[in-house]
XYZ file of C-alpha atoms in Angstrom:
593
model
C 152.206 12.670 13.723
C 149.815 14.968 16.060
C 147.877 11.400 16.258
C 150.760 9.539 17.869
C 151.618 12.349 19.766
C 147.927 12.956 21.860
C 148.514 8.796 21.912
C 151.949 9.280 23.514
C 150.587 11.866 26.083
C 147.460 10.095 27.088
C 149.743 7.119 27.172
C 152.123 9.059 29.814
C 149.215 9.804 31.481
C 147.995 6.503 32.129
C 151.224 6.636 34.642
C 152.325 10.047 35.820
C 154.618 9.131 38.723
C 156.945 8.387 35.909
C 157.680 12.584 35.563
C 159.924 13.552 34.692
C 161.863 11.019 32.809
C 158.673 10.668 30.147
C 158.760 14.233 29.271
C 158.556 14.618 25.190
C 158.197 17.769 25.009
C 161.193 19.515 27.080
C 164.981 20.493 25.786
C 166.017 18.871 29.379
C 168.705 15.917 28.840
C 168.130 12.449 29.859
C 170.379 12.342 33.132
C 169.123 15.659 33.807
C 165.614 14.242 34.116
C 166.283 11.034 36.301
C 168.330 13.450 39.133
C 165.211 15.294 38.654
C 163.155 12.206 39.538
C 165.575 11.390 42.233
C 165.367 14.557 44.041
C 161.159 14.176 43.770
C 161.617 10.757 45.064
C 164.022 12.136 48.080
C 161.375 14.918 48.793
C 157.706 13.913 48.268
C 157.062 12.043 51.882
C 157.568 16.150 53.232
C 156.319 17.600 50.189
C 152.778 15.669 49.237
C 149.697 15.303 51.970
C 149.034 12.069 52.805
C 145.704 12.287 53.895
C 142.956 12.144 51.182
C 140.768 14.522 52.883
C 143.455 17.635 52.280
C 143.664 16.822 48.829
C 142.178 19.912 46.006
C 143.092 21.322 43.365
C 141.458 24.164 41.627
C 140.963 25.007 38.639
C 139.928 28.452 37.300
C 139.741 29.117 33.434
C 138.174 30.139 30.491
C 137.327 28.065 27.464
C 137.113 29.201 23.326
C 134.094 30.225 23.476
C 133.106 31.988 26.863
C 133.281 35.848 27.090
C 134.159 35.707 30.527
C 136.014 33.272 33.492
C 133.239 31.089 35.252
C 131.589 32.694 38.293
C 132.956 29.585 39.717
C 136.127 27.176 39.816
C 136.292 23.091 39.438
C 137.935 21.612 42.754
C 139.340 18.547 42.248
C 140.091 16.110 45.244
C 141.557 12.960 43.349
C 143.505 11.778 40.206
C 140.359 10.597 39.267
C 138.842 14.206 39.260
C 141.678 16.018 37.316
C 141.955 12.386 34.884
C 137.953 13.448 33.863
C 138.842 16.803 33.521
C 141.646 17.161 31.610
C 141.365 14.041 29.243
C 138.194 12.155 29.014
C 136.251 15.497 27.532
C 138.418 15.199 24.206
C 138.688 19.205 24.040
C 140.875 21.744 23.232
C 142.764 23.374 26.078
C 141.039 26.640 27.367
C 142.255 29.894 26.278
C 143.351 30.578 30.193
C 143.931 28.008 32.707
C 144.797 28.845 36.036
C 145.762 25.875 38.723
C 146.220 26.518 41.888
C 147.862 24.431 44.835
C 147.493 25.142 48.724
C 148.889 23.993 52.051
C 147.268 24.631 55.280
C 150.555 26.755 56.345
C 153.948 27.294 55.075
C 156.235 24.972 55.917
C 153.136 21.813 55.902
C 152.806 19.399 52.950
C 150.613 20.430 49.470
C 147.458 19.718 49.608
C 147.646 16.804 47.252
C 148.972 13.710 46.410
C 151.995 13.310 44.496
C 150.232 11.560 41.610
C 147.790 14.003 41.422
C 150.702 16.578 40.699
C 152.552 14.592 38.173
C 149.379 14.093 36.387
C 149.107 17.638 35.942
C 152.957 18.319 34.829
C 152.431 15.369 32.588
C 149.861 16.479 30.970
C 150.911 19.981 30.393
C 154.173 18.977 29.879
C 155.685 21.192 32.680
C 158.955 21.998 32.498
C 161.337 19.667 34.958
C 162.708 22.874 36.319
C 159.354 23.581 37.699
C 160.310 20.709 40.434
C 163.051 23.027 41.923
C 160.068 25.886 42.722
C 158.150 22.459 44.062
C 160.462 21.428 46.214
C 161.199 24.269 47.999
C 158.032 24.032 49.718
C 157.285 21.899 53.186
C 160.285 21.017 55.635
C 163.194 19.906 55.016
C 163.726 16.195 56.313
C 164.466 16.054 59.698
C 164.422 19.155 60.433
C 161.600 22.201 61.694
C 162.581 24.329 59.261
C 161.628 25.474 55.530
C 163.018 23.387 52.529
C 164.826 25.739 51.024
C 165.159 29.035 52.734
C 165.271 32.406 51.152
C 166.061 30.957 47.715
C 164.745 32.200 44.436
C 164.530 30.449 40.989
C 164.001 31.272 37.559
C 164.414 29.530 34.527
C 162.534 29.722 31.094
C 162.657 26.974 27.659
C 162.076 28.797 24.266
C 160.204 26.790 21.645
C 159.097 29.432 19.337
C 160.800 27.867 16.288
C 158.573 25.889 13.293
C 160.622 22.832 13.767
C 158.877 22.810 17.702
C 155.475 23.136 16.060
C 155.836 20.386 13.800
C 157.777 18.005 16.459
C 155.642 18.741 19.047
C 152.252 20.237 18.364
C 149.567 18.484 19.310
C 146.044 20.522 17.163
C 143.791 18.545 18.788
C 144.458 19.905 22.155
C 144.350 23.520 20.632
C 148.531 23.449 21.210
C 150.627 24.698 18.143
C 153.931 23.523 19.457
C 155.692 26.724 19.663
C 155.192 28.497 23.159
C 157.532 30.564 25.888
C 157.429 29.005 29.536
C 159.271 29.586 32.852
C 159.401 29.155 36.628
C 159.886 31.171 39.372
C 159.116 31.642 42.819
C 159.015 34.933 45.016
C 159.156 35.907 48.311
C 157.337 38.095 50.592
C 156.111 39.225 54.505
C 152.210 38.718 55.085
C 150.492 39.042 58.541
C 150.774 36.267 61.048
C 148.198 35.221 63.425
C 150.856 34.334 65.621
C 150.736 37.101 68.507
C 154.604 36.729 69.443
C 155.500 36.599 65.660
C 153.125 38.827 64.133
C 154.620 38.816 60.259
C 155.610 35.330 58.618
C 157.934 35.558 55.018
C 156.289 33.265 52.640
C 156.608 32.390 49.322
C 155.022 31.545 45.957
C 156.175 29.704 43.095
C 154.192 30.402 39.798
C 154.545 27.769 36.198
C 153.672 29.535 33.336
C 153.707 28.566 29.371
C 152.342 30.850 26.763
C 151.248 29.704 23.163
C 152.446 32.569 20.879
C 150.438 30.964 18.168
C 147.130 30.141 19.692
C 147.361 31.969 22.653
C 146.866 29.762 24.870
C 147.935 30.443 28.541
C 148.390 28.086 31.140
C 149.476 28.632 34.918
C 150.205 26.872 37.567
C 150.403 28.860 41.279
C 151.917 26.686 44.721
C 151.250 29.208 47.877
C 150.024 28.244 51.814
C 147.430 30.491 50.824
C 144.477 31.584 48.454
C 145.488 35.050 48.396
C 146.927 35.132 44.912
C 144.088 33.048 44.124
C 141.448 35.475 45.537
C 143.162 38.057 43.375
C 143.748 36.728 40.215
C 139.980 36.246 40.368
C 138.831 39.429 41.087
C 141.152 40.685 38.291
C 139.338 38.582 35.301
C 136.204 40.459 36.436
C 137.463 43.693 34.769
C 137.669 43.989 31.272
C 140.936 46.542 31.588
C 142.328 43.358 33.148
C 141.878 39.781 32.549
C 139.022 38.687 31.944
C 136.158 39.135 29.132
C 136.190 39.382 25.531
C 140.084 40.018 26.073
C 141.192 36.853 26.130
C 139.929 35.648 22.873
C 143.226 37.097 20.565
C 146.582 36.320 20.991
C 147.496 40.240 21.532
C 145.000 40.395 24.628
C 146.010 37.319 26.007
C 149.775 37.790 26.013
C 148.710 41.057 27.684
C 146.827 39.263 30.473
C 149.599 37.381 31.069
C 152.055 40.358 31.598
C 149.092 41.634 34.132
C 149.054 38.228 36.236
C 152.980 38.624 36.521
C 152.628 42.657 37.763
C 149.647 40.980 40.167
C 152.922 38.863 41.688
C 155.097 40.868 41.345
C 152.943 43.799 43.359
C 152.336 41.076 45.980
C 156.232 40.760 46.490
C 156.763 44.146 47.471
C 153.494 45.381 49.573
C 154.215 44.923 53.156
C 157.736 45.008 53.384
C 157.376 48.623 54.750
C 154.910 47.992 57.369
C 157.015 44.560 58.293
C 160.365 47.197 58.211
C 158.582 49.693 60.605
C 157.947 46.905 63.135
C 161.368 45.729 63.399
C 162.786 49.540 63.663
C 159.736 50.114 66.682
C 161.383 46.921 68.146
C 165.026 48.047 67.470
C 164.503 52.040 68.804
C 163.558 50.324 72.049
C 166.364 49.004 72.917
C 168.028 51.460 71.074
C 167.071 54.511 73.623
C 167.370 52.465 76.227
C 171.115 52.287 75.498
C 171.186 55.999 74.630
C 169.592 57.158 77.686
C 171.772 55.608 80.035
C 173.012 57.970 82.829
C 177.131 57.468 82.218
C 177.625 60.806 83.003
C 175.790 60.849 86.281
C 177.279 57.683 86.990
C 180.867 59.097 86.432
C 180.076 62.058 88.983
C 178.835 59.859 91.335
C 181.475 58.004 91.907
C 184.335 60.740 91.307
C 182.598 62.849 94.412
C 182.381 59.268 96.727
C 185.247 58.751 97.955
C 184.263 57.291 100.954
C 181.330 55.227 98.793
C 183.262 52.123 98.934
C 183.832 51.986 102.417
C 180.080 53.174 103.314
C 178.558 50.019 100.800
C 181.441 47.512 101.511
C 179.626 46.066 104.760
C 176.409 45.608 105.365
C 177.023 47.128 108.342
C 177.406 51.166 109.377
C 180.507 53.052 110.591
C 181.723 51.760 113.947
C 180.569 52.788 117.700
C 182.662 52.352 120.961
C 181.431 50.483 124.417
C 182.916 50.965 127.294
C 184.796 54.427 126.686
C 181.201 56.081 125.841
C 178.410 54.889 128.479
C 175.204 54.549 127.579
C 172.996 54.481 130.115
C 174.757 55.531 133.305
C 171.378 55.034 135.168
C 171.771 51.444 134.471
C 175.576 51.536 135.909
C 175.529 53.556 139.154
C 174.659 50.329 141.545
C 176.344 47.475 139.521
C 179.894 46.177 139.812
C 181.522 46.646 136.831
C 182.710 43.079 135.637
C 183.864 44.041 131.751
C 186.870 45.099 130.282
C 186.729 48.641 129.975
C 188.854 48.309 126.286
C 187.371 50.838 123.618
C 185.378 47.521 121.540
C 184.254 48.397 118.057
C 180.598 47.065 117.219
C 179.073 47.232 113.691
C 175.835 48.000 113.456
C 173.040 48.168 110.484
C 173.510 51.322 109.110
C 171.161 53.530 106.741
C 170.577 52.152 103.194
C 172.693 53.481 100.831
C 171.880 54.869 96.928
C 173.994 52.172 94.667
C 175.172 54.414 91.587
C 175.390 51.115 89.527
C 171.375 50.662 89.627
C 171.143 52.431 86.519
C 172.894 49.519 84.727
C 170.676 47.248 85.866
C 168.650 47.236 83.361
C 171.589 45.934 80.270
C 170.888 42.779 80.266
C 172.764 39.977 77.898
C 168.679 39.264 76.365
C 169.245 43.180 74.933
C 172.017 41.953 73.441
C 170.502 38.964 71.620
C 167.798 40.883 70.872
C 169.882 43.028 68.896
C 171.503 40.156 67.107
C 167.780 38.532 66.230
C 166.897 42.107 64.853
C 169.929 42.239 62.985
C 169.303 39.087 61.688
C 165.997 39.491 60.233
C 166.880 42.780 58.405
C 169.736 41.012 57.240
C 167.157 38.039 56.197
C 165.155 40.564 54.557
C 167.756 42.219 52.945
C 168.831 39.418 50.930
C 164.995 38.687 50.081
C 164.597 41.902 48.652
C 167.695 41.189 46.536
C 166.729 38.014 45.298
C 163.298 39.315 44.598
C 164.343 42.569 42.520
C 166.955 39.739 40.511
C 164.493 37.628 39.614
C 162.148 40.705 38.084
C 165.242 41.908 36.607
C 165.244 38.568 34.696
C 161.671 37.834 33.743
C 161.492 41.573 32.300
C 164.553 40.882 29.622
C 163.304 37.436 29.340
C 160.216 38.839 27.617
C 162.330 41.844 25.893
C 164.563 39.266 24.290
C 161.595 37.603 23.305
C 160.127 40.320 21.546
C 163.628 40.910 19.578
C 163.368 36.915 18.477
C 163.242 36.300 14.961
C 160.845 33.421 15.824
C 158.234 35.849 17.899
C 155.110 35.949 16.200
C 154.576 39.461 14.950
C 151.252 39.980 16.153
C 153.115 39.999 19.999
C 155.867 41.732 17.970
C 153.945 44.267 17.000
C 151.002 44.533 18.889
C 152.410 44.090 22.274
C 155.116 46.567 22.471
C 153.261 49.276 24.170
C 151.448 46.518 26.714
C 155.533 45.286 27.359
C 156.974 48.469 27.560
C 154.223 49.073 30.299
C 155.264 46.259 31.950
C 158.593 46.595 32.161
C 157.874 50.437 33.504
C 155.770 49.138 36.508
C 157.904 46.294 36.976
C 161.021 49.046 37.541
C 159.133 50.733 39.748
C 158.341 47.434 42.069
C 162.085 46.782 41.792
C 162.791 50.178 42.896
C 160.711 50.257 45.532
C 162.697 47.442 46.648
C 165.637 49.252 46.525
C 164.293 51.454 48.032
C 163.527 49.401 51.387
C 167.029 47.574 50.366
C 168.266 51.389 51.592
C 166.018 51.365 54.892
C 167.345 48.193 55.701
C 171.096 49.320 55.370
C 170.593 52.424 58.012
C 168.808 50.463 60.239
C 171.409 47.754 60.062
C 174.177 51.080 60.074
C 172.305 52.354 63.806
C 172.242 48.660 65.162
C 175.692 48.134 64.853
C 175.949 51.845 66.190
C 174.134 50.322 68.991
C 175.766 47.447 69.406
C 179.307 49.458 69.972
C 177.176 51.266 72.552
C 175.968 48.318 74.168
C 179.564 46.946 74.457
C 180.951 50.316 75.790
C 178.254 50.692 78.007
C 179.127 46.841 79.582
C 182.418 47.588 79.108
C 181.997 50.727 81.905
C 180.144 48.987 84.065
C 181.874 46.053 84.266
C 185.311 48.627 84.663
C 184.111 50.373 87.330
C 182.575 47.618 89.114
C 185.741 45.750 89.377
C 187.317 48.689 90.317
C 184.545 49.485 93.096
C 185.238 45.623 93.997
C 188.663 45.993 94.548
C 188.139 48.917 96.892
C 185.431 46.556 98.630
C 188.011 44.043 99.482
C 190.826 46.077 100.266
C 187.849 48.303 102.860
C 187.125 44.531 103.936
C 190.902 43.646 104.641
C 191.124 46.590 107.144
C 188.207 45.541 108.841
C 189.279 42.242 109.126
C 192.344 43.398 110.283
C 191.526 45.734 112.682
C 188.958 43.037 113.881
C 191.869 40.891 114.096
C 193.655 43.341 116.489
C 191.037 43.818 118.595
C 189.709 40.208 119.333
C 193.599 39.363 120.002
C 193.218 42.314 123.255
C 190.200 40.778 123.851
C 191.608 37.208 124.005
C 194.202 38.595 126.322
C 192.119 40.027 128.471
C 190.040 36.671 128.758
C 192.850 34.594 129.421
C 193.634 36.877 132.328
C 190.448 37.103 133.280
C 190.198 33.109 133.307
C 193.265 32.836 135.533
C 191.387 34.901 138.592
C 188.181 32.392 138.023
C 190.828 29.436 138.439
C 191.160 30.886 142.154
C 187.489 31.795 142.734
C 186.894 28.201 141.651
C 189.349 26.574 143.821
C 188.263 28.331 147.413
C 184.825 27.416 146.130
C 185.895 23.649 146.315
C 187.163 24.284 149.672
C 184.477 26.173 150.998
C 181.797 24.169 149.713
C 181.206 20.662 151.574
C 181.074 22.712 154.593
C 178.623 24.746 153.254
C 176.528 21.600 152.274
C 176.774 20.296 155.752
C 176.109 23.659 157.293
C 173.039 24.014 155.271
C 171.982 20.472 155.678
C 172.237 20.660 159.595
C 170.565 24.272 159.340
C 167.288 23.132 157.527
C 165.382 21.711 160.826
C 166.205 17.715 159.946
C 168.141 17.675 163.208
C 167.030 19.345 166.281
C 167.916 20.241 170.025
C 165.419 20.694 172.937
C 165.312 24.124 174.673
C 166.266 23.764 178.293
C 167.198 25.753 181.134
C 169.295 23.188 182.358
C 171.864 21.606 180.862
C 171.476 17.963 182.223
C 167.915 18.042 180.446
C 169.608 18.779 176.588
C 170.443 15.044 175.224
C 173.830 14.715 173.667
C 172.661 13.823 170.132
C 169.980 15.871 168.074
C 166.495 14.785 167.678
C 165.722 13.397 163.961
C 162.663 15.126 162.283
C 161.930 12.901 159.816
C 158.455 14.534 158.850
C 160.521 17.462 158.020
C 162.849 15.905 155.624
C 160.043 13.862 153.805
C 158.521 17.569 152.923
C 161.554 18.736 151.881
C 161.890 15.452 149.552
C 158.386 15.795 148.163
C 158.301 20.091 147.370
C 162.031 19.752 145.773
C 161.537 16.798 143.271
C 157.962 18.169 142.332
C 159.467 21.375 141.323
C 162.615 19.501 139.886
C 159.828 17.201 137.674
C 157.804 20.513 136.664
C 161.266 22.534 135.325
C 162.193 19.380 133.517
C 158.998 19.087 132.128
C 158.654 22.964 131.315
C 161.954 22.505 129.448
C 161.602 19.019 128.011
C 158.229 19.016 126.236
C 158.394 22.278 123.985
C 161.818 20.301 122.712
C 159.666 17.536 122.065
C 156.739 18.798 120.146
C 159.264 21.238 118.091
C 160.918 17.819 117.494
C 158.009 15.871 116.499
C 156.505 19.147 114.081
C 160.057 18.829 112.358
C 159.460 14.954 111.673
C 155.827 15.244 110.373
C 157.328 17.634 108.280
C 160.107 15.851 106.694
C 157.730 12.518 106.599
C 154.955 15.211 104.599
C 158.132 16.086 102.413
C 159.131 13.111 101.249
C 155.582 11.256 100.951
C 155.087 14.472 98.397
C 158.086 13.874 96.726
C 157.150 9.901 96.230
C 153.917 10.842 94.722
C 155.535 13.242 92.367
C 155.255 12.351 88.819
């Protein structure tokens, strides 16, 4: 029977993208197995690198016979690789095996190949649960964002029971058929190298199958990075811990395997103080801003203005009068006075005024969302601390209703009921540290809502008093317009009157003037009379000077050429800059990408 079973598995081997429907060794039902190898179907293009070079797996464990783990781990980088190490060296499973499985960040694709995974369930016989930790890793299809968000798993088979060792143990592999295993996955913060986002949640999803009659341990541990790795390895080191002659009876090694969950479990729960603290720094910012703002000076600011409205509804200063008040009576003593001497009301810039609403200026609608992205990630981490604390809560009376099985071997019975009772102690205390920050999280969440309501009131005020303020802008703004009204109507009168006595000057100038042309024509030496003392001598008609005229001719039209040029060509050149400057504009906008 063990025969045909090592047959059957190396068999399954031969073609591992079957898992999971050629699991043997799992209490998983038939359908439930093909939706499993639906769902890894749907998935592996975001799940699985496609490039060989990303591709490793390592492997750190320690065999029957070794007092200690290696100094070093196998990498494996193809199917090939983990085929010759798992199956063509014909030996027992190690006492400890530890697999581990990267990705260069946390939402990016393992690094390795979907058969190269399968291989290993197969082999090991993983669980088909284990693909729901899997698959929560990568993006989800189509979108930038993590597969499966803030969700925790956990879920255990028990085949402790001498009917599982004789249905399913395999001797030659060192496997007795009767072992505990489970999935789960945590969450925690780590430190980002991102300088806007300096702390990044990640997770970690752990397999893990105990033989409770050989004591055999295998794990299997999916993170973006080696830091579980890097300290599950210094932990064999120590013999209090992990590693050394420890491992070689079933009472150390269940032991080790409590201490690689506490080494999780620890990791779960160590920075969410630190990541807390920088999100209440961030929060108390805007926070005091809001706090500090000067309402009440505000308030007596404009309660004592009456007249602010009036002062800061113009750009323009209170009004002074022309005409009624002289200015410079220097300037009027020898001139005719030709204006209407009507008081005239002139605005003029006046001094710049303190606005009371300047404190406000700094409540801004990006405070706001930057309230609702802080309450977001406490809320975020709030429910991560939850799930994290249930899923403790379940792996520590998983392994107390182990040890009250009839079917647990009584060496872990017995022998282990100090190392679990430690255990569950520290893993208490990890859950109520969580609590703990659980409470943090709550007042922070209780003073950001506090500060929202502030916020709101605060806007609320402002926007209040500013339409109030507005209203006695426009209603300041009416009167001026009306009184501006009123003044350009006795101002219109005035010019129509005004316009009437230049209808007269302008019609005796009509009369008056081709006499005046002819008089000044006749006056300019064109025509002229010889002197004489007697009458007889002075002809009747005048003598024509035509030397005179052809001067005048020549002086006036040279002047008349120079003021038309004087006026013409600074038109023109301003004329042609403006064209060289819309032809520059557009020749840039036609080379414009």
């Amino acid at each position: 029977m063990a025969t045909n079973l090592l047959d059957h598995l190396i068999n399954d081997c031969e073609d591992p993208t079957s898992y999971p429907t050629r699991l043997r060794y799992t209490r998983s039902l038939p359908y439930s197995l093909r939706l499993y190898e639906e769902l890894l179907n749907e998935r592996a293009p975001s799940v699985f690198n496609e490039c060989p070079t990303e591709w490793n797996v390592h492997f750190w464990e320690q065999d029957t016979g070794q007092s200690a783990f290696p100094s070093r781990k196998y990498d494996s980088t193809s199917v090939h690789d983990i085929r010759g190490w798992l199956l063509d060296n014909n030996e027992e499973d190690p006492m400890c095996r530890h697999m581990f499985i990267e990705a260069d960040h946390s939402m990016a694709p393992l690094n390795c190949s979907r058969e190269m995974l399968c291989l290993l369930l197969t082999f090991h016989q993983v669980m088909p649960q284990f693909l729901d930790v899997l698959l929560s890793f990568g993006k989800f299809p189509g979108h930038n964002i993590s597969a499966a968000p803030q969700r925790c798993i956990f879920k255990y088979e028990h085949m402790t029971s001498l009917e599982d060792a004789q249905r399913r143990g395999i001797p030659q592999l060192g496997r007795s058929g009767r072992e505990i295993r489970h999935c789960f996955n945590l969450w925690s913060v780590e430190k980002s190298e991102h300088d806007k986002r300096p702390w990044a949640i990640r997770q970690t999803g752990v397999y893990h199958s105990f033989d409770t009659h050989r004591g055999r341990a295998t794990w299997i541990h999916v993170k973006a990075n080696d830091l579980l790795q890097k300290r599950i390895e210094e932990a064999t080191v120590f013999p209090d811990d992990l590693g050394k002659n420890y491992l070689h009876i079933i009472k150390s090694t269940f032991t080790a395997s409590l201490m690689t969950h506490l080494i999780i479990f620890e990791w779960c729960n160590e920075n969410w103080r630190h990541y807390l603290t920088y999100w209440e720094f961030e929060l108390m910012e805007v926070l005091t801003r809001i706090r500090e703002a000067p309402i009440i000076e505000v308030e007596k600011i404009l309660q004592g203005s009456n007249n602010l409205s009036k002062e800061m509804s113009s750009p323009w200063s209170g009004p002074r009068r022309i005409g009624s008040n002289p200015v410079d009576t220097s300037l009027q003593t020898n001139r005719r006075e030709t204006q209407p001497t009507l008081p005239i009301t002139v605005y003029g810039p006046h001094k710049k005024e303190s606005n009371p609403f300047q404190a406000f200026e700094d409540f801004k609608f990006n405070d706001l969302q930057r309230l609702s992205k802080f309450g977001a990630k406490l809320r975020e981490a709030e429910m991560i601390l939850k799930l994290n604390a249930d899923i403790l809560r379940e792996i520590t009376e998983y392994y107390q209703h182990y040890m009250r099985d009839t079917d647990a071997h009584d060496i872990i019975r017995d022998g282990c009921r100090a190392a679990l009772s430690d255990f569950v102690f520290r893993a208490n205390g990890i859950k109520q540290e969580l609590q703990n920050e659980r409470t943090r999280i709550t007042t922070l969440l209780s003073l950001l809502e506090d500060g929202k309501a502030l916020f709101d009131a605060t806007i609320n005020f402002r926007n209040m008093e500013l339409n109030r303020f507005s209203s006695k802008r426009i209603e300041s703004w009416t009167k001026d317009m009306h009184q501006s009204t009123l003044q350009m109507k006795t101002i219109a009168e005035k010019t129509e009157e005004e316009t009437a006595s230049m209808h007269t000057i302008t019609l005796v100038t009509l009369i008056f003037l081709p006499g005046t042309f002819v008089a000044t024509f006749l006056g300019a030496g064109f025509y002229q009379w010889p002197n004489s003392d007697r009458t007889s001598d002075i002809p009747n008609d005048p003598v024509w000077r035509p030397h005179f005229f052809y001067l005048f001719i020549e002086i006036s039209l040279s002047l008349t050429v120079l003021v038309l040029l004087a006026w013409i060509v600074p038109r023109m050149y301003r004329w042609l800059s403006r064209r060289r400057g819309k032809l520059r504009e557009r020749d840039e906008e036609m080379q414009a990408p």
